[in-house]
PDB file of C-alpha atoms in Angstrom:
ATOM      1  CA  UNK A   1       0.000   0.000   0.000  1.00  0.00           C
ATOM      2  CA  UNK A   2       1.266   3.203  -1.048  1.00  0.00           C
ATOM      3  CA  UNK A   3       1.992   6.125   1.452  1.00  0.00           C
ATOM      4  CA  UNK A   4       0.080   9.171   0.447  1.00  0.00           C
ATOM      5  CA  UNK A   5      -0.093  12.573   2.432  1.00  0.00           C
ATOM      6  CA  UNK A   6      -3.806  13.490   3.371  1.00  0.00           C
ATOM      7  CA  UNK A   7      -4.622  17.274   4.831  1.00  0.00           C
ATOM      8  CA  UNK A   8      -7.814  17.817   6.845  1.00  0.00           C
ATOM      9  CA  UNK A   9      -8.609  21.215   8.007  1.00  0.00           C
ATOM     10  CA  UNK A  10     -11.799  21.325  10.506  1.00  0.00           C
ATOM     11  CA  UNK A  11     -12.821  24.999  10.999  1.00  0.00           C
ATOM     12  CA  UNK A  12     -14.616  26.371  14.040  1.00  0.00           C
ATOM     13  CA  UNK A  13     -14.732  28.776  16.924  1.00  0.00           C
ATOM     14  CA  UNK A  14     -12.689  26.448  18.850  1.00  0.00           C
ATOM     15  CA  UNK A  15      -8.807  26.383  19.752  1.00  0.00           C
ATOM     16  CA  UNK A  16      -6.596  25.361  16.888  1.00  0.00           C
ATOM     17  CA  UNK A  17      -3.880  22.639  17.609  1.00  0.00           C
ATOM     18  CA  UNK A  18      -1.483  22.059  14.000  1.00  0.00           C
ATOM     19  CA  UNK A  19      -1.060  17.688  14.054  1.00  0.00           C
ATOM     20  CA  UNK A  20       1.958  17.860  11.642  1.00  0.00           C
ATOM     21  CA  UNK A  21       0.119  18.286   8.537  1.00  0.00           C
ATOM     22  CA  UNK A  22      -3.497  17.627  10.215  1.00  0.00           C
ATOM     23  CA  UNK A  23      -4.865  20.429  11.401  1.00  0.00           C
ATOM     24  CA  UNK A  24      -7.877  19.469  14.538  1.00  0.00           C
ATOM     25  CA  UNK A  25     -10.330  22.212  16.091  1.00  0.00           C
ATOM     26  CA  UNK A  26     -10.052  21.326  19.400  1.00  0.00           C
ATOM     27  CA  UNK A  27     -13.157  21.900  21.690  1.00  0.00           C
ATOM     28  CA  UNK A  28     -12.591  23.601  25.485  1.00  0.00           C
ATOM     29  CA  UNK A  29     -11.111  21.143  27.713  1.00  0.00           C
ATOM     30  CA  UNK A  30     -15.183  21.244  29.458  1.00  0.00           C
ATOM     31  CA  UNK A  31     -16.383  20.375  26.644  1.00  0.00           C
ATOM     32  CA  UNK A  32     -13.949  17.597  25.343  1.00  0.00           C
ATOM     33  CA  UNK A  33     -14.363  16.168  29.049  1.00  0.00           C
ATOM     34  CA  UNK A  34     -18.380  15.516  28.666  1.00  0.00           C
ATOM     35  CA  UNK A  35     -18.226  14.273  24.795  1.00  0.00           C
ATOM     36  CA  UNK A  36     -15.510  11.741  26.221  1.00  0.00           C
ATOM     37  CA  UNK A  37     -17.690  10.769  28.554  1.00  0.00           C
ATOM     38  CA  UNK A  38     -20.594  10.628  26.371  1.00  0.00           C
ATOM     39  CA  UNK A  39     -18.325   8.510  23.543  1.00  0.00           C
ATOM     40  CA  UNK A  40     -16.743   6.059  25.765  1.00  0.00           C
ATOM     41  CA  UNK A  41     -19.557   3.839  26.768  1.00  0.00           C
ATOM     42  CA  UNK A  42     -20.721   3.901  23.287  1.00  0.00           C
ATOM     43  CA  UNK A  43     -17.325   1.806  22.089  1.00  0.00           C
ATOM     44  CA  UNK A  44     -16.630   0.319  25.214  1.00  0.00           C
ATOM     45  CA  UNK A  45     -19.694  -1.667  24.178  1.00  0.00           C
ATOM     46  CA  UNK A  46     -18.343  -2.868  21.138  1.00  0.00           C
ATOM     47  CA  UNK A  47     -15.906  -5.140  23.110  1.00  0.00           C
ATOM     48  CA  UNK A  48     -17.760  -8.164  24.530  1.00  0.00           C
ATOM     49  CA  UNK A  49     -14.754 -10.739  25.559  1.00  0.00           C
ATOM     50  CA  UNK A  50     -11.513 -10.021  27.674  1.00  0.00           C
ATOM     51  CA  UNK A  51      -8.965  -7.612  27.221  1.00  0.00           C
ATOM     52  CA  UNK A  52      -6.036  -6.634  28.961  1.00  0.00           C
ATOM     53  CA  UNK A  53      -4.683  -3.713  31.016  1.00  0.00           C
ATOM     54  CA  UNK A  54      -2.909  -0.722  28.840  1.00  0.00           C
ATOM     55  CA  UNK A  55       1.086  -0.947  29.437  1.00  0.00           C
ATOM     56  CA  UNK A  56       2.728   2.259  29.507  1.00  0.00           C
ATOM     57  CA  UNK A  57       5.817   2.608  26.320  1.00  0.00           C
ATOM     58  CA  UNK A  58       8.205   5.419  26.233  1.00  0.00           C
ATOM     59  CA  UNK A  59       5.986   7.555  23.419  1.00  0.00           C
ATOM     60  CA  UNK A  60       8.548   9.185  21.110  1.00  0.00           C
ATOM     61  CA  UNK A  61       9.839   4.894  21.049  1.00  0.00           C
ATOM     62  CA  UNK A  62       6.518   4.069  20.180  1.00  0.00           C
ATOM     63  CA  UNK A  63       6.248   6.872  17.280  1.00  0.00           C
ATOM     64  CA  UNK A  64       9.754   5.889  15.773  1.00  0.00           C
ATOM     65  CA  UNK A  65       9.273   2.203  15.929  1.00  0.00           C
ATOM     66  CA  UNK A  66       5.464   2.246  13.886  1.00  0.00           C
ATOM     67  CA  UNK A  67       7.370   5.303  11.931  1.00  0.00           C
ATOM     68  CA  UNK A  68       4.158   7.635  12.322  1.00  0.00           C
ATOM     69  CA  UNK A  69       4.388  10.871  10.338  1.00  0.00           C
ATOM     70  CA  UNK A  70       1.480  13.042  10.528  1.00  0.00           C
ATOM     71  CA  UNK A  71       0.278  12.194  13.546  1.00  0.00           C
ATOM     72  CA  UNK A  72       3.415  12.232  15.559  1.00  0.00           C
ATOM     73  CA  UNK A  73       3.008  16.145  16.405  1.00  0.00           C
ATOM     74  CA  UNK A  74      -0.462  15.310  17.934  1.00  0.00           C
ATOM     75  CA  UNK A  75       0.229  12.246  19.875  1.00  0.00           C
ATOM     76  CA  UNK A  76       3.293  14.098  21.185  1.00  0.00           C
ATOM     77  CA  UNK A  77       1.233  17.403  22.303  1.00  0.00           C
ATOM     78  CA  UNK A  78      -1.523  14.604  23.645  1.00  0.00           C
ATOM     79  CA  UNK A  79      -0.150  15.553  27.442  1.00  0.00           C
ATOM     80  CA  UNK A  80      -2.345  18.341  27.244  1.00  0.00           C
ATOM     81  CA  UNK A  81      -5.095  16.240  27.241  1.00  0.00           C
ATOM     82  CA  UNK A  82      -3.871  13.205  28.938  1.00  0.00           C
ATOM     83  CA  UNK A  83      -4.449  13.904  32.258  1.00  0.00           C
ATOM     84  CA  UNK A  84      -8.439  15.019  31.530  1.00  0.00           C
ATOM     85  CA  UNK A  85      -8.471  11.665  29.423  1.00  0.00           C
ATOM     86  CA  UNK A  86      -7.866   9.290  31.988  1.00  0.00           C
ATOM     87  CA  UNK A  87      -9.835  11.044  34.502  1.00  0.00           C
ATOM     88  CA  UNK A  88     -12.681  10.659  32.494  1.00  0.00           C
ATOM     89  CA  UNK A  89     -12.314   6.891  31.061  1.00  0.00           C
ATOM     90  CA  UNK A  90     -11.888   6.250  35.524  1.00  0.00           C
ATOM     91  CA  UNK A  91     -15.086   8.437  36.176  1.00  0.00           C
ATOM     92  CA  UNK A  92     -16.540   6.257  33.299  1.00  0.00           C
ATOM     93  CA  UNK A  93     -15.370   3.175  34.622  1.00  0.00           C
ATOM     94  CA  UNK A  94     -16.894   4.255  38.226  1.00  0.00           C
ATOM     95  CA  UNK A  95     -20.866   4.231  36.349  1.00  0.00           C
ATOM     96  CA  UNK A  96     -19.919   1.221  33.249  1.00  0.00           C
ATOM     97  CA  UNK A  97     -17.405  -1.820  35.127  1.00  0.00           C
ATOM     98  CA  UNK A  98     -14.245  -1.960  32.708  1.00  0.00           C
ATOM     99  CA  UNK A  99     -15.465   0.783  30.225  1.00  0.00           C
ATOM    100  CA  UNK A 100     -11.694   1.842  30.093  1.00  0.00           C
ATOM    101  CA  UNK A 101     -10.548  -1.667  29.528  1.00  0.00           C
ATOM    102  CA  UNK A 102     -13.509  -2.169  26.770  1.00  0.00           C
ATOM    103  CA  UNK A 103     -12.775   1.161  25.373  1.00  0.00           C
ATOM    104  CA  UNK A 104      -9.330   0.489  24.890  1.00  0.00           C
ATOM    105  CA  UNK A 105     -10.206  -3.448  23.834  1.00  0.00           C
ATOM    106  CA  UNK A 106     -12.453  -2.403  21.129  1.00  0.00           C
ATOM    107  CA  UNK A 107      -9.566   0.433  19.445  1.00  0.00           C
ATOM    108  CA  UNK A 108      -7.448  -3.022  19.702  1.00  0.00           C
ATOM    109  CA  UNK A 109      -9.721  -5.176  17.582  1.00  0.00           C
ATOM    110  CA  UNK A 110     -10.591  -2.048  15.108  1.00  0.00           C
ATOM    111  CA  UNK A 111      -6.606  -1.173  14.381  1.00  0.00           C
ATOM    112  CA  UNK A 112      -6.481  -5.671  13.779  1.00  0.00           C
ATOM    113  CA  UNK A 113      -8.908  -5.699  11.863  1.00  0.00           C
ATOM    114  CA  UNK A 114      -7.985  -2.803  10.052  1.00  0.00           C
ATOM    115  CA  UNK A 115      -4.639  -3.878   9.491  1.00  0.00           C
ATOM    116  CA  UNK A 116      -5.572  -6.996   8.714  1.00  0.00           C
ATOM    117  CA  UNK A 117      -7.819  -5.344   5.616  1.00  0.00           C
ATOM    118  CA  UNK A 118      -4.886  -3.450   4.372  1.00  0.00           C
ATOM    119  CA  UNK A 119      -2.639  -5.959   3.419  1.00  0.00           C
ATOM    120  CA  UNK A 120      -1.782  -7.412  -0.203  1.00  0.00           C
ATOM    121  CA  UNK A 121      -3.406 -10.320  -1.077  1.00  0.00           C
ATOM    122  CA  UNK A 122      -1.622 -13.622   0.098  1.00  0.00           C
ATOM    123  CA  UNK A 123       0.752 -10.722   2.395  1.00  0.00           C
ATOM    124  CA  UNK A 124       1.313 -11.648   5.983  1.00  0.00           C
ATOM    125  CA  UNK A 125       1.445  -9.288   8.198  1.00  0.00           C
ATOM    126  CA  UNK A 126       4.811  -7.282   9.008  1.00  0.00           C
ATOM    127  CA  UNK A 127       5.800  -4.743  10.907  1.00  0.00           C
ATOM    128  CA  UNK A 128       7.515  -3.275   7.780  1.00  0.00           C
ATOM    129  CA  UNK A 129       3.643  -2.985   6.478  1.00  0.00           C
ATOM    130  CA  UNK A 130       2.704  -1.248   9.390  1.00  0.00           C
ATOM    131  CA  UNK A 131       5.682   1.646   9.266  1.00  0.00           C
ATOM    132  CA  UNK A 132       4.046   1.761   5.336  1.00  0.00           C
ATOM    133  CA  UNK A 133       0.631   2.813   6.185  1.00  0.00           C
ATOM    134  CA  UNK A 134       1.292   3.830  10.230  1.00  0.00           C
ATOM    135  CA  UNK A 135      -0.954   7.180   9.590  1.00  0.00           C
ATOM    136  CA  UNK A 136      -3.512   5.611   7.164  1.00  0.00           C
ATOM    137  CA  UNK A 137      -3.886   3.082   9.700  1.00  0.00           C
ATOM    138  CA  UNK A 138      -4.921   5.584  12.346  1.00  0.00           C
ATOM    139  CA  UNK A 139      -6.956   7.560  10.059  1.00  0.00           C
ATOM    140  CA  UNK A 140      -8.860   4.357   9.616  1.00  0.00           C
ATOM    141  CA  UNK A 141      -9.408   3.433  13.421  1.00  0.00           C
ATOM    142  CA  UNK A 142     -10.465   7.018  14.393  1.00  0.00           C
ATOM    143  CA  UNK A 143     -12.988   6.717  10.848  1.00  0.00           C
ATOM    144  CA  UNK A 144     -14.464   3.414  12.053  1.00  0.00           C
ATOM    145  CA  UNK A 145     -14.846   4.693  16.294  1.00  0.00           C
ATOM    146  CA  UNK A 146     -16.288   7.896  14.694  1.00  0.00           C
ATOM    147  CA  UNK A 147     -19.422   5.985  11.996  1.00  0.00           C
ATOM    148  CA  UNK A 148     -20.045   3.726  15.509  1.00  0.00           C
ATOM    149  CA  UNK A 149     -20.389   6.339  17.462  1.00  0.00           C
ATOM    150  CA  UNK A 150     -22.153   8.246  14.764  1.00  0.00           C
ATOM    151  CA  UNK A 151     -24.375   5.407  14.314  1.00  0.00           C
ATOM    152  CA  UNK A 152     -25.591   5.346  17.884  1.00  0.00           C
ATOM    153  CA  UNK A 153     -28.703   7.777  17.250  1.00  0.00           C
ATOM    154  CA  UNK A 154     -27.568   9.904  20.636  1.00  0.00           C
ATOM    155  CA  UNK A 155     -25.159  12.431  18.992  1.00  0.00           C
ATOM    156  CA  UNK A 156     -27.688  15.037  18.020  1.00  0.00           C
ATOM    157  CA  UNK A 157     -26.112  17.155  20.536  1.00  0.00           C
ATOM    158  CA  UNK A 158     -22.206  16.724  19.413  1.00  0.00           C
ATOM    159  CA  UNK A 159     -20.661  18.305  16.027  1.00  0.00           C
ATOM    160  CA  UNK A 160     -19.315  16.217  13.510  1.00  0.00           C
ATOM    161  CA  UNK A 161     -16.165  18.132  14.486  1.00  0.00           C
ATOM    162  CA  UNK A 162     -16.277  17.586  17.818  1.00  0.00           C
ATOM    163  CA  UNK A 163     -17.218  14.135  17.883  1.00  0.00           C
ATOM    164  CA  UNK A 164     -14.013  13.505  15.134  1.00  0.00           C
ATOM    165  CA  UNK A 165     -11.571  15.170  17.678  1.00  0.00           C
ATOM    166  CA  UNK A 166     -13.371  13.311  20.756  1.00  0.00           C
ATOM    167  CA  UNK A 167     -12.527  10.410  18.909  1.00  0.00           C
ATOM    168  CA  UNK A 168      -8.563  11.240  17.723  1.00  0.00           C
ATOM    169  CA  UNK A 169      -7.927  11.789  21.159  1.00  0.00           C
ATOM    170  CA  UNK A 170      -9.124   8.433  22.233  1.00  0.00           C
ATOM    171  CA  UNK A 171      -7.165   6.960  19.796  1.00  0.00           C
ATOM    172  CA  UNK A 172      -4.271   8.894  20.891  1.00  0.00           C
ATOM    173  CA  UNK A 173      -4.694   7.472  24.315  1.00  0.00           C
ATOM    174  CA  UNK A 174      -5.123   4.563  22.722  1.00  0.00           C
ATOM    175  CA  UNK A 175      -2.076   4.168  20.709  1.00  0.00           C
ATOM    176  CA  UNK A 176       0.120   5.281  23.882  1.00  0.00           C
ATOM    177  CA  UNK A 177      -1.395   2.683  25.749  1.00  0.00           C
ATOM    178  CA  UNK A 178      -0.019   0.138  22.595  1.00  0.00           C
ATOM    179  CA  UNK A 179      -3.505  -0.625  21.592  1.00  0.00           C
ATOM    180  CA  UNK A 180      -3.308   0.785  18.319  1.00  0.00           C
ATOM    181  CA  UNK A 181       0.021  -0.039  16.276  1.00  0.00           C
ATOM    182  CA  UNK A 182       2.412  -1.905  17.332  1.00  0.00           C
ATOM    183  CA  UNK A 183       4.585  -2.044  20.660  1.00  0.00           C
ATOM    184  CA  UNK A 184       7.935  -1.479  20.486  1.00  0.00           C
ATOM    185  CA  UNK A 185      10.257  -4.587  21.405  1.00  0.00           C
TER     186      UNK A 185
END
């Protein structure tokens, strides 16, 4: 699969944060806090069966090793948001047993499965595919967690906008907690 640089620009009233060449209207931290809270049930879910506990990975190690490009700016600014993040997923947790641990389960099985999708007929996988299409990849798993969420007939209230950035940071959180690519060895 061929590498290929994609721009989005979302445009609001909101606080602008550059991602490299991805450019996200971020919402006030308030209101990111509430549509995480809102958003996280919704894909935890999706995951029915077992998953395990995130393990923490030196970031910058995890963002050479899966070679991410236009996402690296974002995932390294992320710390901004961290913080409200997993205060949120535990507050979550607190109301839905193991919504964190779903949450995170479900980006898991999306990034496989997406993965899975992307490679060349009769292609097993390889980490050398992965470092191909690392930001494609992403795109994908934040595309999918957005159309389920999307799909859930209770997001009358949220803006496309707001529910795409909701969901990037998740993934971010995600992907630092090595459930979307790969871990480094």
């Amino acid at each position: 699969m061929a590498t290929r640089e994609v721009k989005n620009a979302i445009h609001g009233d909101a606080n602008i944060q550059a991602g490299g060449d991805i450019n996200i209207a971020l919402p006030p931290q308030a209101r990111l806090a509430s549509i995480i809270a809102y958003v996280v049930p919704i894909l935890a879910q999706q995951m029915v069966g077992a998953v395990q506990s995130p393990t923490d990975v030196a970031i910058i190690a995890k963002l050479d090793h899966n070679s991410v490009r236009r996402y690296r700016q974002m995932v390294e600014e992320y710390a901004v948001y961290g913080g409200t993040v997993e205060r949120i997923l535990e507050e979550v947790d607190d109301s839905i047993p193991r919504a964190k641990t779903r949450t995170l389960g479900y980006f898991r099985e999306v990034y496989l499965r997406t993965v899975a999708k992307s490679l060349p007929a009769g292609e097993a996988f390889s980490l050398a595919h992965v470092r191909t299409c690392a930001d494609e990849l992403i795109d994908q798993v934040v595309s999918e967690a957005v159309s389920v969420v999307a799909d859930s007939n209770n997001t009358a209230e949220i803006s496309v906008e707001d529910l795409r950035v909701t969901v990037t940071t998740l993934t971010c959180y995600a992907f630092i907690a090595c459930k979307v690519l790969e871990k480094p060895t």
